[in-house]
């Protein structure tokens, strides 16, 4: 799924006429696909464009050129670009968020602000609420991710620790705000994609506090817990809700649904001669248990389907980090599949991959397994696979076998894909 193509397609029709009628047009792109989306907007949009800002992963290695330090010229001469951090926000994330709010506040009632959102935007464009330090927000996000918080829980907390998320960016603009989003969220909930900076947020401070309460609330930074408790008590303003007049002129559309990647994978598999079975239910939950459940369900369903067969599913799992190893949810999902392939057959290979090309803090997008995986590992002198799972160290396991999938960053993010190929 090409995020730039999605933007160009979306700029046809009513959006094009809206831009032409505007007094001025500003554009903000935030997320892993920010560079592709902003570049597409610059080349395809018509109208009196005044400002374009991109906030996303570094466009170049740190220190190699001016792009790596602060806001500077980006992909197009008209654009500003801010390198930012993921999966945890950094100073660049804050600089980009502050600049985005400046642009929104500078708009007039006859202006249009286009906001181009993609996966990863929650960390890449982040501004802690007053009284909360960046370090405390980083620690909170790190702890929640390590304790298997799903994206809905994580972003509920993020929105209530933020000065830009949960509709606050749109609320800052006196003009019309139009958001185009590429989704990485199961269900394509616009309030969850990048933590919904331009849409109403129906979650509450009480919801955010409950997420921490389920995960040893006293272990989180004091400033974070105090802020959430003050919000519950009504001492801190809630995020904008449905019907808030500040969002009356804000509109948001999903131009790239999370399950769109499945359609692309289906077309590719069919071109290779595979029959395709798409799993309708999203793959969610804790990675290692979801992997076993997925394969168990597939082994019971696939006997009557034609061969060769490609089974495609998508979703987003979580990992409960208890070890000290290295990996990501896709690598852990793949490793957990290895012992459960036999019921499907001997002519099978399975993989789990992040569509952004980055799985956890690694250089791999995911990994693949087949019926020889465990035997090859034993022959190579590796400890049992369960040892690597217990240490959350799937990367080391697959790296030794040469079974990591490395695509490099794809400049988009529409969740994870799981693929099972079964021969004749």
Short mmCIF file of C-alpha atoms in Angstrom, two decimals:
data_model
loop_
_atom_site.label_atom_id
_atom_site.label_comp_id
_atom_site.label_asym_id
_atom_site.label_seq_id
_atom_site.Cartn_x
_atom_site.Cartn_y
_atom_site.Cartn_z
CA UNK A 1 0.00 0.00 0.00
CA UNK A 2 1.63 3.22 -1.20
CA UNK A 3 0.72 6.09 1.12
CA UNK A 4 1.62 8.70 -1.49
CA UNK A 5 -0.73 7.15 -4.04
CA UNK A 6 -3.51 7.12 -1.46
CA UNK A 7 -3.04 10.84 -0.85
CA UNK A 8 -3.04 11.67 -4.55
CA UNK A 9 -6.23 9.67 -5.05
CA UNK A 10 -7.90 11.38 -2.07
CA UNK A 11 -7.11 14.85 -3.40
CA UNK A 12 -9.54 14.39 -6.27
CA UNK A 13 -13.17 15.49 -6.09
CA UNK A 14 -14.52 17.54 -3.20
CA UNK A 15 -11.17 17.92 -1.46
CA UNK A 16 -9.63 19.55 -4.54
CA UNK A 17 -12.43 22.12 -4.70
CA UNK A 18 -12.14 22.76 -0.96
CA UNK A 19 -8.46 23.56 -1.32
CA UNK A 20 -9.02 25.85 -4.30
CA UNK A 21 -11.66 27.84 -2.39
CA UNK A 22 -9.50 28.31 0.71
CA UNK A 23 -7.83 31.61 1.44
CA UNK A 24 -4.65 29.72 2.37
CA UNK A 25 -3.81 26.05 2.84
CA UNK A 26 -1.44 24.57 5.41
CA UNK A 27 -0.44 20.91 5.59
CA UNK A 28 0.94 18.86 8.46
CA UNK A 29 2.07 15.24 7.98
CA UNK A 30 2.93 13.06 10.96
CA UNK A 31 3.78 9.37 11.17
CA UNK A 32 5.94 6.74 9.53
CA UNK A 33 4.51 7.61 6.10
CA UNK A 34 4.81 11.38 6.63
CA UNK A 35 7.49 11.92 3.97
CA UNK A 36 5.60 10.00 1.26
CA UNK A 37 2.28 11.63 2.14
CA UNK A 38 3.69 15.14 2.28
CA UNK A 39 5.58 14.70 -0.98
CA UNK A 40 2.40 13.45 -2.68
CA UNK A 41 0.41 16.37 -1.29
CA UNK A 42 2.99 18.85 -2.55
CA UNK A 43 2.91 17.41 -6.05
CA UNK A 44 -0.87 16.94 -6.37
CA UNK A 45 -2.59 19.63 -4.30
CA UNK A 46 -4.05 22.74 -5.88
CA UNK A 47 -4.66 25.92 -3.96
CA UNK A 48 -2.84 28.71 -2.14
CA UNK A 49 -0.43 26.57 -0.09
CA UNK A 50 1.30 28.54 2.65
CA UNK A 51 3.05 26.03 4.93
CA UNK A 52 3.90 22.33 4.84
CA UNK A 53 5.37 20.47 7.81
CA UNK A 54 6.46 16.86 8.04
CA UNK A 55 7.19 15.07 11.32
CA UNK A 56 8.50 11.55 10.99
CA UNK A 57 11.43 9.14 11.19
CA UNK A 58 14.82 10.58 10.28
CA UNK A 59 15.25 11.04 6.55
CA UNK A 60 18.98 10.54 6.86
CA UNK A 61 21.55 9.23 9.36
CA UNK A 62 22.07 11.57 12.29
CA UNK A 63 24.62 14.23 11.62
CA UNK A 64 25.05 13.54 7.91
CA UNK A 65 23.17 16.58 6.69
CA UNK A 66 21.00 19.47 7.90
CA UNK A 67 17.88 17.30 7.94
CA UNK A 68 19.03 15.60 11.11
CA UNK A 69 19.00 18.72 13.28
CA UNK A 70 15.74 20.48 13.93
CA UNK A 71 13.13 21.74 11.51
CA UNK A 72 14.62 22.26 8.07
CA UNK A 73 13.90 21.91 4.40
CA UNK A 74 12.34 18.54 3.63
CA UNK A 75 11.43 16.59 0.52
CA UNK A 76 10.06 19.60 -1.33
CA UNK A 77 11.47 23.16 -1.24
CA UNK A 78 8.23 24.43 0.32
CA UNK A 79 8.29 21.97 3.22
CA UNK A 80 9.71 21.94 6.71
CA UNK A 81 10.85 18.60 8.09
CA UNK A 82 11.37 17.45 11.66
CA UNK A 83 13.15 14.21 12.48
CA UNK A 84 11.40 12.56 15.43
CA UNK A 85 11.54 9.45 17.62
CA UNK A 86 9.78 6.08 17.53
CA UNK A 87 8.67 3.95 19.35
CA UNK A 88 9.39 6.48 22.08
CA UNK A 89 9.08 10.23 21.52
CA UNK A 90 12.18 12.40 21.66
CA UNK A 91 13.04 16.10 21.58
CA UNK A 92 12.39 16.13 17.84
CA UNK A 93 8.89 14.79 18.47
CA UNK A 94 8.26 17.71 20.78
CA UNK A 95 9.68 20.26 18.34
CA UNK A 96 7.48 18.93 15.58
CA UNK A 97 4.39 18.99 17.81
CA UNK A 98 5.03 22.57 18.92
CA UNK A 99 5.46 23.67 15.30
CA UNK A 100 2.26 21.84 14.31
CA UNK A 101 0.33 23.70 17.01
CA UNK A 102 1.84 27.01 15.83
CA UNK A 103 0.64 26.34 12.30
CA UNK A 104 -2.84 25.38 13.50
CA UNK A 105 -3.20 28.47 15.70
CA UNK A 106 -2.03 30.79 12.91
CA UNK A 107 -4.87 29.74 10.60
CA UNK A 108 -7.73 32.11 9.88
CA UNK A 109 -11.44 31.23 9.58
CA UNK A 110 -11.20 31.01 5.78
CA UNK A 111 -8.07 28.81 5.81
CA UNK A 112 -7.84 25.02 5.50
CA UNK A 113 -5.47 22.83 7.48
CA UNK A 114 -4.77 19.44 5.92
CA UNK A 115 -3.47 16.86 8.41
CA UNK A 116 -1.90 13.70 6.93
CA UNK A 117 -1.71 10.99 9.58
CA UNK A 118 -0.11 7.54 9.52
CA UNK A 119 0.98 4.83 11.93
CA UNK A 120 3.59 5.78 14.52
CA UNK A 121 2.29 9.33 14.80
CA UNK A 122 1.61 8.96 18.53
CA UNK A 123 5.33 8.87 19.31
CA UNK A 124 6.61 10.87 16.37
CA UNK A 125 4.48 13.97 17.09
CA UNK A 126 4.26 14.24 20.87
CA UNK A 127 4.01 17.09 23.35
CA UNK A 128 3.57 16.25 27.04
CA UNK A 129 0.90 18.13 28.97
CA UNK A 130 2.13 20.86 31.34
CA UNK A 131 3.81 19.40 34.41
CA UNK A 132 4.90 16.18 32.69
CA UNK A 133 8.46 15.79 31.45
CA UNK A 134 9.44 14.03 28.26
CA UNK A 135 11.39 11.50 30.34
CA UNK A 136 8.30 10.66 32.42
CA UNK A 137 6.16 10.24 29.31
CA UNK A 138 8.83 8.03 27.71
CA UNK A 139 9.02 5.88 30.83
CA UNK A 140 5.25 5.51 30.97
CA UNK A 141 5.02 4.43 27.32
CA UNK A 142 7.95 2.04 27.72
CA UNK A 143 6.37 0.39 30.77
CA UNK A 144 2.96 0.05 29.14
CA UNK A 145 4.41 -1.53 26.01
CA UNK A 146 6.48 -3.95 28.09
CA UNK A 147 3.35 -4.91 30.06
CA UNK A 148 1.29 -5.90 27.01
CA UNK A 149 -0.90 -2.80 26.80
CA UNK A 150 -2.74 -2.91 23.48
CA UNK A 151 -2.86 0.11 21.17
CA UNK A 152 -6.24 1.25 22.52
CA UNK A 153 -5.00 1.22 26.11
CA UNK A 154 -1.66 2.79 25.23
CA UNK A 155 -3.22 5.62 23.24
CA UNK A 156 -5.87 6.28 25.88
CA UNK A 157 -3.05 7.08 28.28
CA UNK A 158 -1.06 9.02 25.67
CA UNK A 159 -4.06 11.24 24.86
CA UNK A 160 -4.47 12.17 28.52
CA UNK A 161 -0.82 13.04 28.98
CA UNK A 162 -0.69 15.20 25.84
CA UNK A 163 -1.07 18.79 24.72
CA UNK A 164 -1.72 17.82 21.06
CA UNK A 165 -3.40 14.40 20.94
CA UNK A 166 -7.06 13.55 21.46
CA UNK A 167 -8.44 16.33 19.23
CA UNK A 168 -6.30 19.10 20.66
CA UNK A 169 -4.53 19.90 17.37
CA UNK A 170 -7.82 20.51 15.56
CA UNK A 171 -9.22 22.41 18.54
CA UNK A 172 -6.30 24.84 18.25
CA UNK A 173 -7.24 25.91 14.69
CA UNK A 174 -9.84 28.61 13.93
CA UNK A 175 -10.07 27.34 10.34
CA UNK A 176 -11.34 24.19 8.69
CA UNK A 177 -9.36 21.02 9.44
CA UNK A 178 -9.39 18.02 7.09
CA UNK A 179 -7.54 14.86 8.13
CA UNK A 180 -6.52 12.05 5.77
CA UNK A 181 -5.35 8.96 7.62
CA UNK A 182 -3.58 5.75 6.70
CA UNK A 183 -4.61 3.32 9.43
CA UNK A 184 -2.43 0.92 11.41
CA UNK A 185 -5.23 0.20 13.89
CA UNK A 186 -7.56 -2.79 13.87
CA UNK A 187 -11.00 -1.35 13.15
CA UNK A 188 -9.59 1.92 11.69
CA UNK A 189 -10.70 3.99 14.69
CA UNK A 190 -9.70 7.55 13.83
CA UNK A 191 -9.48 8.47 17.50
CA UNK A 192 -6.76 5.85 17.96
CA UNK A 193 -4.70 6.32 14.76
CA UNK A 194 -1.75 8.48 15.92
CA UNK A 195 -3.85 9.09 19.07
CA UNK A 196 -6.39 11.12 17.10
CA UNK A 197 -4.91 14.65 17.17
CA UNK A 198 -7.80 16.05 15.10
CA UNK A 199 -10.85 14.01 16.15
CA UNK A 200 -13.08 13.82 19.21
CA UNK A 201 -11.86 11.56 21.99
CA UNK A 202 -14.48 9.63 23.93
CA UNK A 203 -11.97 8.13 26.37
CA UNK A 204 -11.50 9.85 29.72
CA UNK A 205 -8.96 10.51 32.43
CA UNK A 206 -10.68 7.77 34.42
CA UNK A 207 -10.11 5.33 31.54
CA UNK A 208 -6.42 6.26 31.39
CA UNK A 209 -6.02 5.89 35.14
CA UNK A 210 -7.67 2.47 34.95
CA UNK A 211 -5.09 1.32 32.37
CA UNK A 212 -2.30 2.13 34.83
CA UNK A 213 -4.22 0.65 37.75
CA UNK A 214 -4.32 -2.70 36.00
CA UNK A 215 -0.52 -2.60 35.72
CA UNK A 216 0.85 -1.62 39.15
CA UNK A 217 -0.01 2.07 39.15
CA UNK A 218 2.47 2.94 41.89
CA UNK A 219 5.39 2.00 39.63
CA UNK A 220 4.69 4.81 37.15
CA UNK A 221 6.19 8.32 37.39
CA UNK A 222 4.55 10.36 40.10
CA UNK A 223 3.89 13.30 37.77
CA UNK A 224 1.94 11.05 35.41
CA UNK A 225 -0.27 9.51 38.08
CA UNK A 226 -0.87 12.91 39.70
CA UNK A 227 -1.87 14.45 36.36
CA UNK A 228 -4.36 11.68 35.63
CA UNK A 229 -5.85 11.88 39.12
CA UNK A 230 -6.21 15.64 38.79
CA UNK A 231 -8.00 15.05 35.49
CA UNK A 232 -10.42 12.62 37.13
CA UNK A 233 -11.09 15.24 39.81
CA UNK A 234 -11.90 17.85 37.13
CA UNK A 235 -8.81 19.94 37.83
CA UNK A 236 -7.40 19.38 34.32
CA UNK A 237 -9.49 19.94 31.18
CA UNK A 238 -10.65 16.77 29.42
CA UNK A 239 -9.81 16.04 25.80
CA UNK A 240 -12.40 17.41 23.33
CA UNK A 241 -15.46 15.17 23.03
CA UNK A 242 -18.13 14.75 20.36
CA UNK A 243 -20.12 17.96 20.03
CA UNK A 244 -17.26 20.18 21.16
CA UNK A 245 -17.69 23.42 19.14
CA UNK A 246 -13.94 23.62 18.61
CA UNK A 247 -14.20 20.52 16.42
CA UNK A 248 -17.27 21.65 14.48
CA UNK A 249 -15.20 22.39 11.37
CA UNK A 250 -12.98 19.31 11.61
CA UNK A 251 -13.47 16.31 9.31
CA UNK A 252 -11.45 13.11 9.11
CA UNK A 253 -11.30 10.27 6.59
CA UNK A 254 -9.45 6.95 6.44
CA UNK A 255 -7.88 6.81 2.98
CA UNK A 256 -5.89 3.62 3.66
CA UNK A 257 -7.63 1.04 5.87
CA UNK A 258 -5.56 -1.24 8.08
CA UNK A 259 -6.74 -4.32 6.21
CA UNK A 260 -5.76 -2.80 2.86
CA UNK A 261 -2.42 -4.59 3.11
CA UNK A 262 -4.30 -7.89 2.94
CA UNK A 263 -5.66 -7.01 -0.49
CA UNK A 264 -2.18 -6.22 -1.75
CA UNK A 265 -0.84 -9.52 -0.39
CA UNK A 266 -3.79 -11.37 -1.93
CA UNK A 267 -3.08 -9.96 -5.39
CA UNK A 268 0.61 -10.86 -5.11
CA UNK A 269 -0.17 -14.42 -4.01
CA UNK A 270 -2.66 -14.95 -6.81
CA UNK A 271 -0.13 -13.74 -9.36
CA UNK A 272 2.21 -16.47 -8.07
CA UNK A 273 -0.43 -19.11 -8.60
CA UNK A 274 -1.74 -19.54 -5.04
CA UNK A 275 -5.32 -19.98 -3.98
CA UNK A 276 -5.92 -17.44 -1.19
CA UNK A 277 -7.80 -17.81 2.08
CA UNK A 278 -8.20 -14.60 4.08
CA UNK A 279 -8.79 -14.87 7.82
CA UNK A 280 -11.55 -12.34 8.63
CA UNK A 281 -10.84 -12.00 12.36
CA UNK A 282 -7.93 -9.74 13.35
CA UNK A 283 -4.95 -11.35 15.07
CA UNK A 284 -4.64 -9.66 18.46
CA UNK A 285 -3.63 -10.51 22.01
CA UNK A 286 -0.32 -11.66 23.43
CA UNK A 287 1.94 -12.76 20.56
CA UNK A 288 3.00 -16.22 21.70
CA UNK A 289 -0.48 -17.37 22.74
CA UNK A 290 -2.07 -15.83 19.64
CA UNK A 291 0.41 -17.68 17.41
CA UNK A 292 -0.52 -21.05 18.86
CA UNK A 293 -4.24 -20.31 18.69
CA UNK A 294 -3.92 -19.12 15.10
CA UNK A 295 -2.17 -22.26 13.89
CA UNK A 296 -4.51 -24.53 15.85
CA UNK A 297 -7.52 -22.88 14.22
CA UNK A 298 -5.93 -23.04 10.77
CA UNK A 299 -5.08 -26.76 11.05
CA UNK A 300 -8.77 -27.46 11.63
CA UNK A 301 -10.03 -25.32 8.75
CA UNK A 302 -7.65 -25.83 5.85
CA UNK A 303 -7.99 -29.51 4.94
CA UNK A 304 -10.78 -28.84 2.42
CA UNK A 305 -9.17 -25.82 0.75
CA UNK A 306 -7.36 -26.12 -2.62
CA UNK A 307 -3.58 -26.22 -2.97
CA UNK A 308 -1.22 -24.49 -3.33
CA UNK A 309 -2.69 -22.26 -0.65
CA UNK A 310 -1.81 -18.89 0.84
CA UNK A 311 -3.45 -17.97 4.16
CA UNK A 312 -3.34 -14.27 5.01
CA UNK A 313 -4.27 -12.58 8.28
CA UNK A 314 -3.53 -9.23 9.87
CA UNK A 315 -3.74 -7.42 13.17
CA UNK A 316 -1.49 -6.29 15.98
CA UNK A 317 -0.35 -8.39 18.91
CA UNK A 318 1.41 -7.44 22.14
CA UNK A 319 4.42 -8.78 24.02
CA UNK A 320 4.77 -9.10 27.77
CA UNK A 321 8.46 -8.35 28.19
CA UNK A 322 9.92 -10.39 31.05
CA UNK A 323 13.32 -11.24 29.56
CA UNK A 324 16.37 -9.22 28.59
CA UNK A 325 16.63 -10.27 24.96
CA UNK A 326 15.95 -8.52 21.68
CA UNK A 327 13.06 -8.84 19.27
CA UNK A 328 9.61 -7.64 18.35
CA UNK A 329 6.06 -8.90 18.33
CA UNK A 330 6.34 -10.35 14.81
CA UNK A 331 9.55 -12.24 15.58
CA UNK A 332 8.04 -13.55 18.80
CA UNK A 333 4.86 -14.56 16.97
CA UNK A 334 6.91 -16.42 14.35
CA UNK A 335 9.01 -18.24 16.95
CA UNK A 336 5.90 -19.27 18.84
CA UNK A 337 4.48 -20.77 15.62
CA UNK A 338 7.45 -23.10 15.07
CA UNK A 339 6.34 -26.00 17.35
CA UNK A 340 2.79 -25.99 15.95
CA UNK A 341 3.37 -26.34 12.21
CA UNK A 342 3.20 -30.17 12.02
CA UNK A 343 -0.63 -30.46 12.01
CA UNK A 344 -0.73 -28.26 8.90
CA UNK A 345 1.68 -30.46 6.94
CA UNK A 346 5.29 -30.86 5.91
CA UNK A 347 5.16 -28.54 2.89
CA UNK A 348 4.52 -25.29 4.74
CA UNK A 349 6.21 -22.02 5.61
CA UNK A 350 4.80 -19.30 7.86
CA UNK A 351 5.84 -15.72 8.56
CA UNK A 352 4.82 -12.66 10.53
CA UNK A 353 5.93 -9.22 9.38
CA UNK A 354 5.42 -5.57 10.29
CA UNK A 355 4.34 -3.56 7.27
CA UNK A 356 6.52 -0.65 8.35
CA UNK A 357 9.61 -2.84 7.97
CA UNK A 358 10.58 -2.35 11.62
CA UNK A 359 9.70 -4.93 14.27
CA UNK A 360 10.50 -3.69 17.75
CA UNK A 361 13.97 -2.17 18.34
CA UNK A 362 15.54 -4.26 15.54
CA UNK A 363 16.58 -4.00 11.91
CA UNK A 364 14.17 -6.78 10.91
CA UNK A 365 10.52 -6.58 9.85
CA UNK A 366 9.75 -10.08 11.12
CA UNK A 367 10.75 -13.70 10.63
CA UNK A 368 9.72 -16.96 8.95
CA UNK A 369 9.50 -20.57 10.15
CA UNK A 370 9.04 -23.95 8.49
CA UNK A 371 9.03 -27.59 9.66
CA UNK A 372 12.85 -27.63 9.65
CA UNK A 373 13.27 -24.58 11.90
CA UNK A 374 13.63 -26.37 15.23
CA UNK A 375 15.82 -29.14 13.80
CA UNK A 376 18.13 -26.62 12.14
CA UNK A 377 18.38 -24.72 15.41
CA UNK A 378 19.33 -27.87 17.31
CA UNK A 379 21.91 -28.78 14.66
CA UNK A 380 23.41 -25.31 15.01
CA UNK A 381 23.80 -25.88 18.76
CA UNK A 382 21.15 -23.35 19.79
CA UNK A 383 19.31 -23.77 23.08
CA UNK A 384 15.64 -24.81 22.84
CA UNK A 385 13.31 -22.27 21.23
CA UNK A 386 11.42 -21.89 24.51
CA UNK A 387 14.60 -20.50 26.08
CA UNK A 388 14.59 -17.69 23.53
CA UNK A 389 10.89 -17.05 24.07
CA UNK A 390 11.36 -16.90 27.83
CA UNK A 391 14.07 -14.26 27.35
CA UNK A 392 12.11 -12.34 24.67
CA UNK A 393 15.12 -12.99 22.45
CA UNK A 394 13.57 -14.12 19.14
CA UNK A 395 15.91 -11.88 17.15
CA UNK A 396 19.00 -13.81 18.25
CA UNK A 397 17.33 -17.13 17.40
CA UNK A 398 16.35 -16.15 13.87
CA UNK A 399 19.54 -14.22 13.22
CA UNK A 400 21.60 -17.39 13.81
CA UNK A 401 19.41 -19.31 11.36
CA UNK A 402 19.29 -16.59 8.71
CA UNK A 403 15.50 -16.51 8.90
CA UNK A 404 14.91 -12.86 9.74
CA UNK A 405 12.96 -10.85 7.17
CA UNK A 406 14.70 -7.57 6.44
CA UNK A 407 12.92 -5.13 4.15
CA UNK A 408 14.21 -1.84 5.54
CA UNK A 409 11.76 0.96 6.42
CA UNK A 410 8.79 0.99 4.04
CA UNK A 411 7.62 4.54 4.84
CA UNK A 412 4.14 3.31 5.72
CA UNK A 413 2.50 1.33 8.49
CA UNK A 414 -0.78 -0.58 8.27
CA UNK A 415 -0.24 -3.07 11.06
CA UNK A 416 1.15 -6.61 10.84
CA UNK A 417 0.64 -9.41 8.32
CA UNK A 418 0.81 -13.14 8.96
CA UNK A 419 1.22 -15.41 5.94
CA UNK A 420 1.11 -19.21 5.71
CA UNK A 421 2.08 -20.88 2.43
CA UNK A 422 1.10 -24.53 1.89
CA UNK A 423 2.34 -26.46 -1.13
CA UNK A 424 0.63 -29.18 -3.14
#
